[in-house]
Short mmCIF file of C-alpha atoms and ligand atoms in Angstrom, two decimals:
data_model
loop_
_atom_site.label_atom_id
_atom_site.label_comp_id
_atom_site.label_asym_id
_atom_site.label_seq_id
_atom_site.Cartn_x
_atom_site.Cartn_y
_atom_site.Cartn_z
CA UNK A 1 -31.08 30.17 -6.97
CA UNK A 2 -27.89 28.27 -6.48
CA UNK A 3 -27.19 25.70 -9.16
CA UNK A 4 -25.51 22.40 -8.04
CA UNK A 5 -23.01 22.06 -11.43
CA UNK A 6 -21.24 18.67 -11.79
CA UNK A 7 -18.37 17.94 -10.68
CA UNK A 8 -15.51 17.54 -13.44
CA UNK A 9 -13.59 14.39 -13.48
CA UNK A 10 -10.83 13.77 -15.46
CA UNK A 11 -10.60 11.19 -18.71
CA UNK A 12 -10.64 8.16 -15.94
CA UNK A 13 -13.56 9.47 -14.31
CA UNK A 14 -11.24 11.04 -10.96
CA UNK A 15 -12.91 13.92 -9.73
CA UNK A 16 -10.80 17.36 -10.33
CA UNK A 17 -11.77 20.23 -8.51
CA UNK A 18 -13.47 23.36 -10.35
CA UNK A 19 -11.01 24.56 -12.95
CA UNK A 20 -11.01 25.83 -17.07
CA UNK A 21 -11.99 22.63 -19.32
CA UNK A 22 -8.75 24.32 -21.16
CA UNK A 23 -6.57 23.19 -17.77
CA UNK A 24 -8.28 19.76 -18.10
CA UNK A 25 -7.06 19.05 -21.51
CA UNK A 26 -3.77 19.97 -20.65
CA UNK A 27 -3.55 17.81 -17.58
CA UNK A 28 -4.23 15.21 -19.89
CA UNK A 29 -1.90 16.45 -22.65
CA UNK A 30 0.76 16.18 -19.32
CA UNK A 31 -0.11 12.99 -18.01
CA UNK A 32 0.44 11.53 -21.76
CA UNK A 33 3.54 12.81 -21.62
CA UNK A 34 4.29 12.05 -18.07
CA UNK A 35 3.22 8.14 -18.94
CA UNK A 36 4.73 7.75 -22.46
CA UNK A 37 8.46 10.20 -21.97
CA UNK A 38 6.92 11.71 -25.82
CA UNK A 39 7.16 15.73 -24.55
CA UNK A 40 7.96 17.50 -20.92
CA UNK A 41 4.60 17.17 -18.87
CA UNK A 42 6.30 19.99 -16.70
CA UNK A 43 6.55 22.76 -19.68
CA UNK A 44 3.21 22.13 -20.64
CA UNK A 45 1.76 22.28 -16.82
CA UNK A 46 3.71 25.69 -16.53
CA UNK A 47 1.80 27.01 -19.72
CA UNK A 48 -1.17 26.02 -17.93
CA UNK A 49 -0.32 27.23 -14.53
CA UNK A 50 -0.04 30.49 -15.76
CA UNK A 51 -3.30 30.33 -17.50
CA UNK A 52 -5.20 29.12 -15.02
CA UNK A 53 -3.59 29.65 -11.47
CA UNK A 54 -6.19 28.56 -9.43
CA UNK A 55 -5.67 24.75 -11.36
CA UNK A 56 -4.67 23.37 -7.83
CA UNK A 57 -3.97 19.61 -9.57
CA UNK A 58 -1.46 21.85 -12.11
CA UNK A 59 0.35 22.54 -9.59
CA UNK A 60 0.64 19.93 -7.68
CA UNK A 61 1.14 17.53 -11.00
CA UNK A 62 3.69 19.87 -11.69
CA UNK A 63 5.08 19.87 -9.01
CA UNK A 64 5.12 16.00 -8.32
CA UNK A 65 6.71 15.57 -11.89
CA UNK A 66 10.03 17.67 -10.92
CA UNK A 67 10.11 15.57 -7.74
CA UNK A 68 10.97 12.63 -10.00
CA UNK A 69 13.99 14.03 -11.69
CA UNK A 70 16.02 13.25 -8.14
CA UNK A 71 17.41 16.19 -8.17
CA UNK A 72 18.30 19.28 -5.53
CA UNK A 73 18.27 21.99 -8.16
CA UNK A 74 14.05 21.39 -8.64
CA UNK A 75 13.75 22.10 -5.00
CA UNK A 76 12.86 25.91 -5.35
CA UNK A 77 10.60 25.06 -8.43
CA UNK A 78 8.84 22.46 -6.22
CA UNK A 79 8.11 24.29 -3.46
CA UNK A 80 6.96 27.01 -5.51
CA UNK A 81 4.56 24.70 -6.89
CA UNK A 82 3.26 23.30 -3.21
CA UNK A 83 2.93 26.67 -1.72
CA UNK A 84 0.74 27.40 -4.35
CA UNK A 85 -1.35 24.19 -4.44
CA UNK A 86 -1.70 24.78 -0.62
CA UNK A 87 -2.88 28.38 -0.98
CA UNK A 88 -6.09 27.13 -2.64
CA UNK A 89 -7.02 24.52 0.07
CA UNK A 90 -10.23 25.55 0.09
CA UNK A 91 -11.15 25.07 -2.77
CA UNK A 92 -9.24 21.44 -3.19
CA UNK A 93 -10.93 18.03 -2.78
CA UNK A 94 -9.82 15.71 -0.36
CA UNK A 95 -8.12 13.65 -3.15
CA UNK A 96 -6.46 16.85 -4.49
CA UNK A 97 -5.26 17.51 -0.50
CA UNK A 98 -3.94 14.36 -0.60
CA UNK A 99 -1.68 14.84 -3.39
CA UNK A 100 -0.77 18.29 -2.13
CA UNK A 101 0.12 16.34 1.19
CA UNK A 102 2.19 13.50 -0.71
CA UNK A 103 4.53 15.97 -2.57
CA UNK A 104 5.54 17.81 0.75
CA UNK A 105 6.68 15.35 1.68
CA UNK A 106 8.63 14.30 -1.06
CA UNK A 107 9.95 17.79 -1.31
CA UNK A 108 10.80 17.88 2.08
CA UNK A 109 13.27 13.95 1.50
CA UNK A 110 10.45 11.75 3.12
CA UNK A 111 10.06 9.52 -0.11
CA UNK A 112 8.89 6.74 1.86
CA UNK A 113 5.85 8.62 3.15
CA UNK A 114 5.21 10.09 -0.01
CA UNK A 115 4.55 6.96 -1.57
CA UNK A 116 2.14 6.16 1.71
CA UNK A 117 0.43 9.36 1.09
CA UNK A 118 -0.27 8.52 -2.62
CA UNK A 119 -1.37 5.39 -1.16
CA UNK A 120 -4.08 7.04 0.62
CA UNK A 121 -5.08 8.44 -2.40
CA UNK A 122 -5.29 5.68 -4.09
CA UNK A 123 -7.17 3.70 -1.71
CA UNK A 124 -10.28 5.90 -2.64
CA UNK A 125 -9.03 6.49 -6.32
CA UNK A 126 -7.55 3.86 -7.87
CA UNK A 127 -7.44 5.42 -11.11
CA UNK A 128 -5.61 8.29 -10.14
CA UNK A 129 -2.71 7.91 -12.83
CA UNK A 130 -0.65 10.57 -11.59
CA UNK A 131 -0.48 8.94 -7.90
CA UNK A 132 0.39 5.54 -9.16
CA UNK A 133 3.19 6.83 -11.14
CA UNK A 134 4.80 9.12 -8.94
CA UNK A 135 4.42 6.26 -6.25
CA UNK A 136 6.02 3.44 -8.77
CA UNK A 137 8.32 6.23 -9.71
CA UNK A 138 9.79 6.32 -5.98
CA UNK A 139 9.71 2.91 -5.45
CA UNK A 140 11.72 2.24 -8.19
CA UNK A 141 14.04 4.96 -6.77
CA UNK A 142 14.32 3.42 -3.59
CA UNK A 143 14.97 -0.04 -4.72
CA UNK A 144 11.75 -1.17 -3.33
CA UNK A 145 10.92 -4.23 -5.25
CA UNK A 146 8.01 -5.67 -3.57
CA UNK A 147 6.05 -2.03 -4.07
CA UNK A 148 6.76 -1.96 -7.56
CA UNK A 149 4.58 -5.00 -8.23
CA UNK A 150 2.14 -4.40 -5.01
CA UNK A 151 1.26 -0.92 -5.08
CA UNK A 152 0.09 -1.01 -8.68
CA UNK A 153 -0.91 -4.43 -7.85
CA UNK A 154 -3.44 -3.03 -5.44
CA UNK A 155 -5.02 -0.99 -7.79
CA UNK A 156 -5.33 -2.63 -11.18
CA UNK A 157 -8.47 -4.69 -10.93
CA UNK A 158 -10.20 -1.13 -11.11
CA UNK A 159 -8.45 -0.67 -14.86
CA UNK A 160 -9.92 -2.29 -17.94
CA UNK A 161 -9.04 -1.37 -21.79
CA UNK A 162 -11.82 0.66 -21.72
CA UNK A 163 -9.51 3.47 -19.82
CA UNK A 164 -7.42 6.32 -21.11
CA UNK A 165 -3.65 4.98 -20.38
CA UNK A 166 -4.37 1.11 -19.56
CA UNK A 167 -1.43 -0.45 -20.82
CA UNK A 168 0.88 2.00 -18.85
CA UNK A 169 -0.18 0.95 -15.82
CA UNK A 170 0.37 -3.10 -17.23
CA UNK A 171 3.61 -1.42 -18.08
CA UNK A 172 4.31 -0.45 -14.31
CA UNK A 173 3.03 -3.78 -12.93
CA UNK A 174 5.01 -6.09 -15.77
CA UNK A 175 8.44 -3.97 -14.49
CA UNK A 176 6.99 -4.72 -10.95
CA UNK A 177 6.67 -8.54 -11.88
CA UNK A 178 10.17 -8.73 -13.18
CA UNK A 179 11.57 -6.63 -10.00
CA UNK A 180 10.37 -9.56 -7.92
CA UNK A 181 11.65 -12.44 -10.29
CA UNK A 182 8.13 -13.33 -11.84
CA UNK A 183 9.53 -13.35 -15.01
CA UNK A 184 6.95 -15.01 -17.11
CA UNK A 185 4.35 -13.07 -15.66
CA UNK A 186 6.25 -10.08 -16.32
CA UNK A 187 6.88 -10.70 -20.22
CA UNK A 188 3.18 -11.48 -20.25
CA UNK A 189 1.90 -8.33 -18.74
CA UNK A 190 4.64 -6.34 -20.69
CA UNK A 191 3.61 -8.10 -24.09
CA UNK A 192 0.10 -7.23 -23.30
CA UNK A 193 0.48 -3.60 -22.66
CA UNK A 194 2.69 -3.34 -26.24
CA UNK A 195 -0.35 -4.67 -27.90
CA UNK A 196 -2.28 -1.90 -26.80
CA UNK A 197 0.36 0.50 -27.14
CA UNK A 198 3.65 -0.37 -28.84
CA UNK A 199 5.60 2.71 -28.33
CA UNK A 200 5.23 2.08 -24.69
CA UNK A 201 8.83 2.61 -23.51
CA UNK A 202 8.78 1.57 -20.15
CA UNK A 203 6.90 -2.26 -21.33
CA UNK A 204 10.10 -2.37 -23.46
CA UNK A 205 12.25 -1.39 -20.74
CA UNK A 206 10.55 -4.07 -18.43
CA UNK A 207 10.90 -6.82 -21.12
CA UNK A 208 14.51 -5.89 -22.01
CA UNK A 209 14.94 -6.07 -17.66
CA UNK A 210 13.39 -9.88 -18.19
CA UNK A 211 15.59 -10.69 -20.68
CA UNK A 212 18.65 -9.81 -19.27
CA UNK A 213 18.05 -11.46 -15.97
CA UNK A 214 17.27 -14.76 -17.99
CA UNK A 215 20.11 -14.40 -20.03
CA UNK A 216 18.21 -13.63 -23.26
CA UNK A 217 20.53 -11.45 -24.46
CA UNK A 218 20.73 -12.13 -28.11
CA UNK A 219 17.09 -12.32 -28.01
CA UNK A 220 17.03 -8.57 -25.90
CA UNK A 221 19.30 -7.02 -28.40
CA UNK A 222 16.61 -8.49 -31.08
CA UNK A 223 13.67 -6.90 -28.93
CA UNK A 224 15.67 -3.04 -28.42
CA UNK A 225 16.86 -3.03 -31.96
CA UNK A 226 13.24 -3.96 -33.69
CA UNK A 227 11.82 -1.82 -32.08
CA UNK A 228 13.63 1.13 -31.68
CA UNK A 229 11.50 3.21 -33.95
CA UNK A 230 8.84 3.09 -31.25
CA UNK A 231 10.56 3.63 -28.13
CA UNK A 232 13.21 5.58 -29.04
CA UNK A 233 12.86 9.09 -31.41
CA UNK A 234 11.97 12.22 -29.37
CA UNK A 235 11.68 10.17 -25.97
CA UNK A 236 12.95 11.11 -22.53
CA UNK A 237 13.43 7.60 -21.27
CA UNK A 238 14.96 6.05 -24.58
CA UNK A 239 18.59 7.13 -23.08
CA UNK A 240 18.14 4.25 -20.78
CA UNK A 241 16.41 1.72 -23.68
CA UNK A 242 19.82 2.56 -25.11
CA UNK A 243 21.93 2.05 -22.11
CA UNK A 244 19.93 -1.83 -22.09
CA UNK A 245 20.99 -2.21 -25.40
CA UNK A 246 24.58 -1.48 -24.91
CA UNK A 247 24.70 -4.09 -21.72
CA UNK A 248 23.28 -6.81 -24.23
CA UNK A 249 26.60 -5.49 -26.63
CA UNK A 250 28.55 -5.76 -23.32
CA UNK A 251 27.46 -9.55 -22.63
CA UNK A 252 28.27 -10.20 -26.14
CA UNK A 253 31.67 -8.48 -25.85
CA UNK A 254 31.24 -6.33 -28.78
CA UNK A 255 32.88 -3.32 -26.58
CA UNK A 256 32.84 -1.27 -29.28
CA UNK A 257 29.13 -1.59 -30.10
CA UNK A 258 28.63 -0.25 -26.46
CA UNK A 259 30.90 2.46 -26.67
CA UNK A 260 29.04 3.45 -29.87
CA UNK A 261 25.92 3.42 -28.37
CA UNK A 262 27.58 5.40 -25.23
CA UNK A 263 28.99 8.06 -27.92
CA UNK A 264 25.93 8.39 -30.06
CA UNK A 265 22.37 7.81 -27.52
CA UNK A 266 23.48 7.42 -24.05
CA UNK A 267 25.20 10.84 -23.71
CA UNK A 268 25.56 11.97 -27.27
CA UNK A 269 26.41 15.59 -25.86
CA UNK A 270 26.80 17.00 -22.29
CA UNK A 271 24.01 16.66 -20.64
CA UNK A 272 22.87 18.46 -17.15
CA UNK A 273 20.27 15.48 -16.19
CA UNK A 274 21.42 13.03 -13.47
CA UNK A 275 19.55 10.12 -14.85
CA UNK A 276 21.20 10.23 -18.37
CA UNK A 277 24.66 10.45 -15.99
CA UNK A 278 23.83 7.76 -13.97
CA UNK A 279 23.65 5.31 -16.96
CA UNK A 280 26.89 6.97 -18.35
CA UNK A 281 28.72 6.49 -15.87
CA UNK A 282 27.38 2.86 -15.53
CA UNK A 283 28.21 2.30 -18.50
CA UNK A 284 32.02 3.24 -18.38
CA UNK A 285 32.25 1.44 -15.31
CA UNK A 286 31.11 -1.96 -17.19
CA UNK A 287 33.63 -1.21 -19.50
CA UNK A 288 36.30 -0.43 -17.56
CA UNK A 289 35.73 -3.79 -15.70
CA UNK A 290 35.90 -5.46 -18.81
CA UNK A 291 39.49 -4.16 -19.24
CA UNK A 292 38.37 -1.88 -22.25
CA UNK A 293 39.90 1.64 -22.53
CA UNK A 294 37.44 3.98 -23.26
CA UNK A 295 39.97 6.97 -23.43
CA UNK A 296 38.83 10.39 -22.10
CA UNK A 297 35.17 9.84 -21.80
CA UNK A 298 35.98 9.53 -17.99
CA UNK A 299 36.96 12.78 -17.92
CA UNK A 300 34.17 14.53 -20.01
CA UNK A 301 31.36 12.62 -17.44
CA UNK A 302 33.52 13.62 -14.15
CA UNK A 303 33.41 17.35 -15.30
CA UNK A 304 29.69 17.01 -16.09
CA UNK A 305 29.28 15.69 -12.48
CA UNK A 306 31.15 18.41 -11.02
CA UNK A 307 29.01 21.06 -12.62
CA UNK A 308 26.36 19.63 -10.00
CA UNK A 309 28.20 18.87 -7.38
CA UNK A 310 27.81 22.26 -5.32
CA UNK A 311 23.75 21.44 -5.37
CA UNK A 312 23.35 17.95 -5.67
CA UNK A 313 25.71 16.54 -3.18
CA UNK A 314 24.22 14.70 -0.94
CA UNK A 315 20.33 14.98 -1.70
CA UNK A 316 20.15 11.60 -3.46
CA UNK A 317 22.94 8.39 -2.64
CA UNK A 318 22.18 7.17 -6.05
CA UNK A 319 23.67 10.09 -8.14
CA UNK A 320 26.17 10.81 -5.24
CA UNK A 321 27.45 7.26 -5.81
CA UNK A 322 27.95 7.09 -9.57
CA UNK A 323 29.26 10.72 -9.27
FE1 LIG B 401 16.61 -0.53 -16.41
#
């Protein structure tokens, strides 16, 4: 007698195909982290990879997650991750295929049909957290304004309160809103995702973006500073809160506030991640324009830069600029 079992769907209801509940839990565990920066949503989807290595949507989240550090030295870890995604086709939903197809290319430097891909996906699950993330991710990476309000724009009439991870995807569309100079709707939407959850880094991040465009900047450093115990301890994205913080010091020309802030949560210590050196190097640059000497910091970020700069020349004209 065969036995028609139910399909399992993920905390938002998004079908998953056949897996160990164990793997669903920690695709959720992942996608917390991947949503809030609190923990490495890649470590844990290794753990579970190697648990369960038929998990295709491990692998592909795991996969998709590296893709986001904009970096050439993921590349073998990536395609690792897609081969093996691919290699269990057949027993992948079309959703799951979709995915699979969206981080190709993305591994392969098409970012722009990446985010169409996870497009497609989204058309038929709109609740598929992973997708819009990646996909606001990328836009945000590309400069592409109008997508970082549309794309989760498109999709957020089919999220209420009443689903796991709500208020990050207000958090996506507020940055979105401010992107594209709606600045009122953009404090709104970021306001309302804090109520819901206030150690929401990237609502912060999109308020302190509002505030600096309007000039707000007494009332930004305010905003960063109160709230610092949310956003900041033990997150991945608070390096850039702080970098926000130091521009509001900068407009205030308290130089040596910034260059405090560079010293002590920018780039406390050498670091090997191209984000956290993008916003260094911003940062000196600022400086430097203001006229202030900020000795041999210069030095310490070029040599960090040209640890990379065998692999990651030339795979992203971002980091290739500020290096
Ligand atoms: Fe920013």
């Amino acid at each position: 007698m065969i036995h028609n079992l139910p399909t399992p769907t993920d905390a938002r209801g998004v079908a998953v195909s056949e897996c160990k509940p164990s793997s669903l839990e920690d695709y959720e565990r992942a996608l917390y982290q991947f949503q809030s920066y609190f923990g490495d949503p890649t470590e844990t989807l290794a753990a579970t990879v190697e648990n369960d290595p038929e998990f295709v949507m491990g692998h592909v989240f795991n996969a998709s997650a590296m893709l986001m550090m904009t970096e050439r030295q993921y590349i073998p870890a990536i395609q690792q991750s897609i081969v093996c995604a691919e290699s269990l086709s057949h027993k992948s939903n079309d959703r799951e295929k979709g995915l699979i197809a969206a981080a190709r290319e993305g591994l392969e430097g098409r970012w722009d049909r990446a985010c169409a891909a996870w497009d497609r996906v989204l058309e038929r699950y709109p609740r598929d957290a992973m997708a819009i993330q990646c996909a606001h991710l990328m836009d945000f990476f590309c400069g592409d304004a109008v997508n970082l309000r549309d794309r989760v724009g498109r999709v957020i009439r089919h999220w209420h309160e009443g689903v796991p991870g709500y208020s990050y995807i207000l958090g996506m569309q507020a940055f979105g809103f401010e992107e594209c100079n709606q600045y009122d709707k953009a404090e709104e939407t970021a306001n309302k995702a804090l109520e819901i959850e206030r150690r929401d880094g990237w609502s912060v991040h999109a308020l302190a973006h509002v505030m600096e465009m309007q000039s707000r900047y007494e009332e930004g450093k305010d905003l960063l500073q109160s709230r610092a115990q949310d956003w900041a301890p033990n997150n991945g994205f608070a390096f850039h809160n702080w970098w926000h913080l130091a521009l509001f010091h900068i407009e205030h020309e308290d130089f040596l506030g910034a260059l405090g802030l560079y010293d002590e949560k920018v780039i406390p210590e050498d670091s090997d991640v191209a984000l956290q050196m993008l916003d260094a190097t911003a940062l000196l640059w600022r400086l430097h324009l203001q006229g202030v000497d900020v000795g041999k910091r210069w030095n310490r970020i070029a040599d960090m830069w040209a640890r990379k700069a065998t692999v990651e020349n030339g795979y992203y004209a971002f980091n290739d600029l500020h290096a």
